[in-house]
């Protein structure tokens, strides 16, 4: 307000600005008009003079023409000599520097004015002024007079040509005389030839030097509306009238005046008028200022002053009608008084209204915090505190403006009110809760104030807090439940989803809220993959608790699938109306997998028990078969054909034996019973066995010097068979399996996963099948992992187990082009490992020994007895460990003690070898006891020394190995004794 | 308050007016002192026109170091008094250089007055050897009589001329005597000197008889173009059919305009090649026709060339209005002009080729460089 000017100042300023502008525009227009009029005057003056010059120039140039024309008429047709004499006489009366001459038919000068006769005979006929068609030539320097001249030509006869060179200086006096009568100061007459060369100019040097003035006239323009041309010559501007002469043709006459004097004259003429106008305008301005001030600005000021003293809402008369002095303004004053009364009435009504509110209403200054208004509600609580500081009166313990003051939220960046701020607050005096609606409003005087309407919400707040706490408890409970929980409304839209459900579905609470349940809880049938019914719809439809069907798969947001079990229940309100659905579900995937594994394991276990039982009996049977075949083959009376047949039967029995070993390994696992052997034979036998009759062949690359390895041939055969079977199945259309063996040193192989041994035999089995997917390679040895539709997932797991128990390593990698490569590393045999040193052949018995055999199977006892008797030993038989112990004790003190005991490992229902060995050794620590069992993979068989045995025999017995073990023990015992 | 505002507005208007009326940079003045009204003055018109055209072009291109050029033309009237008057007027006008004069004699007269006032003097119309080899403020784009004499002697030998008569206009005695003497240094044949004063009344019959009396093999006319034009008519009228040789002094359209068919076959010894096909020369020639309604002449082209050389020197001069700075700038490099490449030796004398110019079919044609 302080920056605003009073009305009187505005009126004065605008008035003088307008007058100044009008004066400037008028002055400019008058100046232009005067200048144009000045140009017109100049043009009018010059026009008369140039006309005189125009008519004068031909007269001056042709001044002698009349006289010569008369002579030419007189001599027409006369003798040449006479003509030349008459012309000679006439030429004596020429102006100074004029030269005249006559050319003959050859163009040579036959007559020339006095003073130039030395040029008689000279031929100028080729020169431009003679040859040109114009009667009057341009200005040129005469060859004779060396002065600027124009030439006039007259034909005297057919042969004679009269040329009159008129010195241009001879026309100058007349033109100079003309200039003396000039009307305008600095006006000048200029005469140029058609080439622009000066003929006449006040500067005579230009004439003498035949200056080309047209070249020097720069920025040539015109004519304008006054007929004037303008140009710049030697940096001065000129106006000129221009006339092109007919005689001489092309000559141009200029009558010029400098532009500057014209402008100065115009300025002088205009300045006086402008001064008069300025005086007039100033007088008018002062008069208008007085009138406007007296009858407009003064009443307005009176109204303004009266309004300044007016307090809105107060009952008062603002302005007396006569104070304005003008009828119209008196009416305005009456209208203001009426409006002030209306404002008072409205204010009273407003106060009553605000006082009647059951809420606190107060207004405070936003800068000084002074309370400007407080309604009745406020006054009853805080007293009449209007005029006090709000943070001191409405609050307590405040050291300054309240930290929770909302003033800064009520104005935008430009300081303008920005709406209502609603907030809740607990008053520091009453401790009551209020919902406050704050806004900035304009108060009297235009200042911005803060108005707050605060409604007591203490009761509501308490109820809301209780409800919120209840809600929080419920939410925490739901989110803490170990199962997935989703609640929906009756439309099936998700309301809540707990943390477990978030993990299972892949949707967070924020993402899922408001979405359709089917979108978040995407369930399908495990086998059919069909969408399951929306459980929320089902619950709402039935009003009952529903469970999901079995084999329900929940597909999470990231595509992960999980088997779930769930149930849905309606959420009921107090009136038992359904207000939503709650779904509870859990991840059953692991549980189902464990169940499946358990089932599978149980199946395997039962099969293993069955296989073990069968194998045990089968071994005993095979022992009898093999033993008897061996014995039969030792009969010298057997024919060769029978011997071949027996040999075939023996081989078949040996294969049956190996099969039994596999069955046992499959059934029980267990430690391998290792013996030093060449892996080559195992590989070839196993591969040929598997590939027999198939369209897959096997190519071997096995060196002769392949080292021996300590292997359980049965288990290792199982490994090779499994790998070959896999390779074969990978090539259903046939192909070739490549098996490569070589000896490797630890140092020669990079990243060899073995470290304990330094020498290995490496077996590489490579097929040409499609290969194993890269993502499956790392899991290929996991139990129950299979890429086949009907695979058990145990084959390669068993391979891994067997090779590892042999101290070796098995790995898989994709082939260079396709197919799969399995690589097995097996440590070098504990023996020196060189091939060809395998114990074969028969060791002779060192003596006829007393040997006791303990077994529960009569067939085994019978065959073993026959085999040992055949080798010359005396054989005692025992059916269990108790009997064996008794027999051993009986013979121990006798002269014929038992030299060797062969005991079955287990005796159903009685003491087996495992227990009996301890008892016998207790009697005779030097006792030599061999354990025999069909369970070649039993840990006792592998580590018989740990249990007190001296050797192990695997059922079924073959004659040669049997003798070799028995006689080796006897031989060693015999050596000890000696 | 209101009055204060009105005063402020008037002050602003006055300030604007003052800025508008700010004094422009003074133009650089170059003097041109030549014969315009004396005998042979018509040739001066070409010099003046060529120089005016060059100045106009340079100003249109922005002038020299932001300053326009102003050519002050003075008529020396081909007289000693006129020369002194013209040069003094230019010196008083504080020109940065004076181009002049039209003849060797006039140049020699003006030389001490101009260079004595520490003003650089340059001419394309002075051949006297009296100004050759001087370390001074005098420059010229025309070759000197020493070269002319040597080349003229070479031309005479080439044409197999055994004797020669000289027509010598003694109004330019310094040139004609110098020229004839330099020819004599290199020419072994008989030489006859016929002298006259062109300012006096010339008895052409007698002069031509004197020239032809020794039956010369060739006539060398050491006269300006209009004198040569008249003279060649008279010797041809006397029946002389041998070679008539002129100098660059004669190389003007006036020779052919005034002399007519009698000039046919004449040879001129000149450094201005008439068949100049340089694009800038053709442009210059075209503008001469357009602006002055006349063809480009040797004199006009020399004047045009000199203005551009001066402007170039002024642009490169350390101090723009110092004659010695201008001199150093002119000496330090070559110039590429409409007439070809040229340079000044350490004394300000030009080094450029010389040609035989022949009048053929009413036109000047190039007869080849005289080696």
Short mmCIF file of N, CA, C and O in Angstrom, two decimals, chain A residues 928-971:
data_model
loop_
_atom_site.label_atom_id
_atom_site.label_comp_id
_atom_site.label_asym_id
_atom_site.label_seq_id
_atom_site.Cartn_x
_atom_site.Cartn_y
_atom_site.Cartn_z
N UNK A 928 43.59 -120.20 13.12
CA UNK A 928 43.47 -119.64 11.76
C UNK A 928 42.05 -119.84 11.30
O UNK A 928 41.61 -120.97 11.08
N UNK A 929 41.33 -118.74 11.19
CA UNK A 929 39.89 -118.83 10.89
C UNK A 929 39.61 -117.99 9.63
O UNK A 929 40.02 -116.82 9.54
N UNK A 930 38.95 -118.62 8.68
CA UNK A 930 38.56 -117.93 7.44
C UNK A 930 37.06 -117.67 7.49
O UNK A 930 36.31 -118.58 7.84
N UNK A 931 36.67 -116.47 7.17
CA UNK A 931 35.24 -116.18 7.14
C UNK A 931 34.72 -116.43 5.74
O UNK A 931 35.38 -116.11 4.75
N UNK A 932 33.53 -117.01 5.65
CA UNK A 932 32.92 -117.28 4.34
C UNK A 932 31.51 -116.72 4.36
O UNK A 932 30.80 -116.84 5.34
N UNK A 933 31.16 -116.02 3.27
CA UNK A 933 29.81 -115.44 3.21
C UNK A 933 29.45 -115.10 1.78
O UNK A 933 30.31 -114.81 0.95
N UNK A 934 28.15 -115.21 1.54
CA UNK A 934 27.66 -114.71 0.24
C UNK A 934 27.55 -113.19 0.25
O UNK A 934 27.46 -112.55 -0.80
N UNK A 935 27.54 -112.55 1.43
CA UNK A 935 27.45 -111.08 1.53
C UNK A 935 28.85 -110.49 1.38
O UNK A 935 29.49 -110.07 2.32
N UNK A 936 29.27 -110.51 0.17
CA UNK A 936 30.65 -110.06 -0.07
C UNK A 936 30.85 -108.61 0.34
O UNK A 936 31.95 -108.15 0.58
N UNK A 937 29.74 -107.85 0.35
CA UNK A 937 29.89 -106.43 0.66
C UNK A 937 29.65 -106.14 2.14
O UNK A 937 29.49 -105.00 2.53
N UNK A 938 29.60 -107.20 2.91
CA UNK A 938 29.49 -107.00 4.36
C UNK A 938 30.79 -106.40 4.86
O UNK A 938 31.88 -106.82 4.45
N UNK A 939 30.73 -105.43 5.75
CA UNK A 939 31.96 -104.80 6.24
C UNK A 939 32.94 -105.81 6.83
O UNK A 939 34.15 -105.62 6.75
N UNK A 940 32.45 -106.88 7.39
CA UNK A 940 33.35 -107.87 8.01
C UNK A 940 34.16 -108.56 6.92
O UNK A 940 35.34 -108.83 7.10
N UNK A 941 33.49 -108.78 5.77
CA UNK A 941 34.19 -109.43 4.66
C UNK A 941 35.30 -108.53 4.13
O UNK A 941 36.35 -108.99 3.72
N UNK A 942 35.02 -107.24 4.14
CA UNK A 942 36.03 -106.32 3.62
C UNK A 942 37.15 -106.10 4.63
O UNK A 942 38.30 -105.92 4.25
N UNK A 943 36.83 -106.12 5.89
CA UNK A 943 37.83 -105.82 6.91
C UNK A 943 37.95 -107.00 7.90
O UNK A 943 37.86 -106.85 9.12
N UNK A 944 38.16 -108.20 7.34
CA UNK A 944 38.11 -109.42 8.16
C UNK A 944 39.20 -109.41 9.24
O UNK A 944 39.02 -109.94 10.32
N UNK A 945 40.37 -108.79 8.96
CA UNK A 945 41.46 -108.78 9.95
C UNK A 945 41.01 -108.13 11.25
O UNK A 945 41.43 -108.56 12.33
N UNK A 946 40.15 -107.11 11.09
CA UNK A 946 39.71 -106.38 12.28
C UNK A 946 38.88 -107.27 13.21
O UNK A 946 38.74 -106.97 14.40
N UNK A 947 38.37 -108.34 12.68
CA UNK A 947 37.50 -109.20 13.49
C UNK A 947 38.20 -110.50 13.91
O UNK A 947 37.60 -111.38 14.49
N UNK A 948 39.44 -110.66 13.52
CA UNK A 948 40.21 -111.83 13.95
C UNK A 948 40.35 -112.91 12.90
O UNK A 948 41.00 -113.94 13.15
N UNK A 949 39.73 -112.67 11.73
CA UNK A 949 39.85 -113.67 10.67
C UNK A 949 41.18 -113.49 9.95
O UNK A 949 41.75 -112.38 9.96
N UNK A 950 41.63 -114.55 9.30
CA UNK A 950 42.89 -114.44 8.55
C UNK A 950 42.63 -114.30 7.07
O UNK A 950 43.52 -113.94 6.30
N UNK A 951 41.43 -114.66 6.62
CA UNK A 951 41.09 -114.50 5.19
C UNK A 951 39.58 -114.54 5.05
O UNK A 951 38.87 -114.84 6.01
N UNK A 952 39.13 -114.21 3.84
CA UNK A 952 37.70 -114.23 3.55
C UNK A 952 37.47 -115.00 2.29
O UNK A 952 38.23 -114.89 1.34
N UNK A 953 36.41 -115.81 2.30
CA UNK A 953 36.02 -116.56 1.10
C UNK A 953 34.59 -116.16 0.73
O UNK A 953 33.70 -116.19 1.59
N UNK A 954 34.43 -115.80 -0.51
CA UNK A 954 33.11 -115.36 -0.94
C UNK A 954 32.38 -116.55 -1.56
O UNK A 954 32.93 -117.24 -2.42
N UNK A 955 31.20 -116.73 -1.07
CA UNK A 955 30.35 -117.77 -1.65
C UNK A 955 29.79 -117.24 -2.95
O UNK A 955 29.55 -116.02 -3.06
N UNK A 956 29.48 -118.11 -3.86
CA UNK A 956 29.77 -119.56 -3.86
C UNK A 956 31.25 -119.82 -4.14
O UNK A 956 31.88 -119.00 -4.80
N UNK A 957 31.71 -120.90 -3.64
CA UNK A 957 33.12 -121.22 -3.80
C UNK A 957 33.38 -121.75 -5.19
O UNK A 957 32.64 -122.53 -5.74
N UNK A 958 34.51 -121.24 -5.71
CA UNK A 958 35.05 -121.85 -6.93
C UNK A 958 36.31 -122.58 -6.49
O UNK A 958 37.06 -122.06 -5.62
N UNK A 959 36.55 -123.67 -7.14
CA UNK A 959 37.59 -124.57 -6.65
C UNK A 959 38.94 -123.87 -6.57
O UNK A 959 39.60 -123.91 -5.52
N UNK A 960 39.35 -123.26 -7.64
CA UNK A 960 40.70 -122.68 -7.68
C UNK A 960 40.87 -121.59 -6.64
O UNK A 960 41.83 -121.63 -5.84
N UNK A 961 40.00 -120.60 -6.60
CA UNK A 961 40.18 -119.58 -5.57
C UNK A 961 40.08 -120.15 -4.16
O UNK A 961 40.75 -119.69 -3.25
N UNK A 962 39.22 -121.11 -4.05
CA UNK A 962 39.02 -121.75 -2.74
C UNK A 962 40.33 -122.36 -2.26
O UNK A 962 40.78 -122.11 -1.14
N UNK A 963 40.94 -123.19 -3.12
CA UNK A 963 42.20 -123.85 -2.77
C UNK A 963 43.26 -122.79 -2.49
O UNK A 963 44.08 -122.91 -1.60
N UNK A 964 43.24 -121.72 -3.33
CA UNK A 964 44.30 -120.71 -3.23
C UNK A 964 44.25 -120.02 -1.86
O UNK A 964 45.28 -119.85 -1.21
N UNK A 965 43.07 -119.70 -1.42
CA UNK A 965 42.93 -119.03 -0.12
C UNK A 965 43.30 -119.99 1.02
O UNK A 965 44.07 -119.64 1.92
N UNK A 966 42.74 -121.20 0.94
CA UNK A 966 42.94 -122.17 2.03
C UNK A 966 44.43 -122.52 2.14
O UNK A 966 45.03 -122.46 3.23
N UNK A 967 45.03 -122.84 1.01
CA UNK A 967 46.42 -123.29 1.05
C UNK A 967 47.36 -122.16 1.40
O UNK A 967 48.41 -122.36 2.00
N UNK A 968 46.97 -120.93 1.00
CA UNK A 968 47.80 -119.77 1.32
C UNK A 968 47.86 -119.55 2.83
O UNK A 968 48.92 -119.28 3.41
N UNK A 969 46.72 -119.73 3.48
CA UNK A 969 46.66 -119.58 4.94
C UNK A 969 47.48 -120.68 5.61
O UNK A 969 48.25 -120.44 6.54
N UNK A 970 47.31 -121.90 5.10
CA UNK A 970 48.05 -123.03 5.68
C UNK A 970 49.54 -122.84 5.51
O UNK A 970 50.33 -123.08 6.42
N UNK A 971 49.90 -122.34 4.32
CA UNK A 971 51.32 -122.17 4.02
C UNK A 971 51.93 -121.11 4.95
O UNK A 971 53.04 -121.30 5.49
#
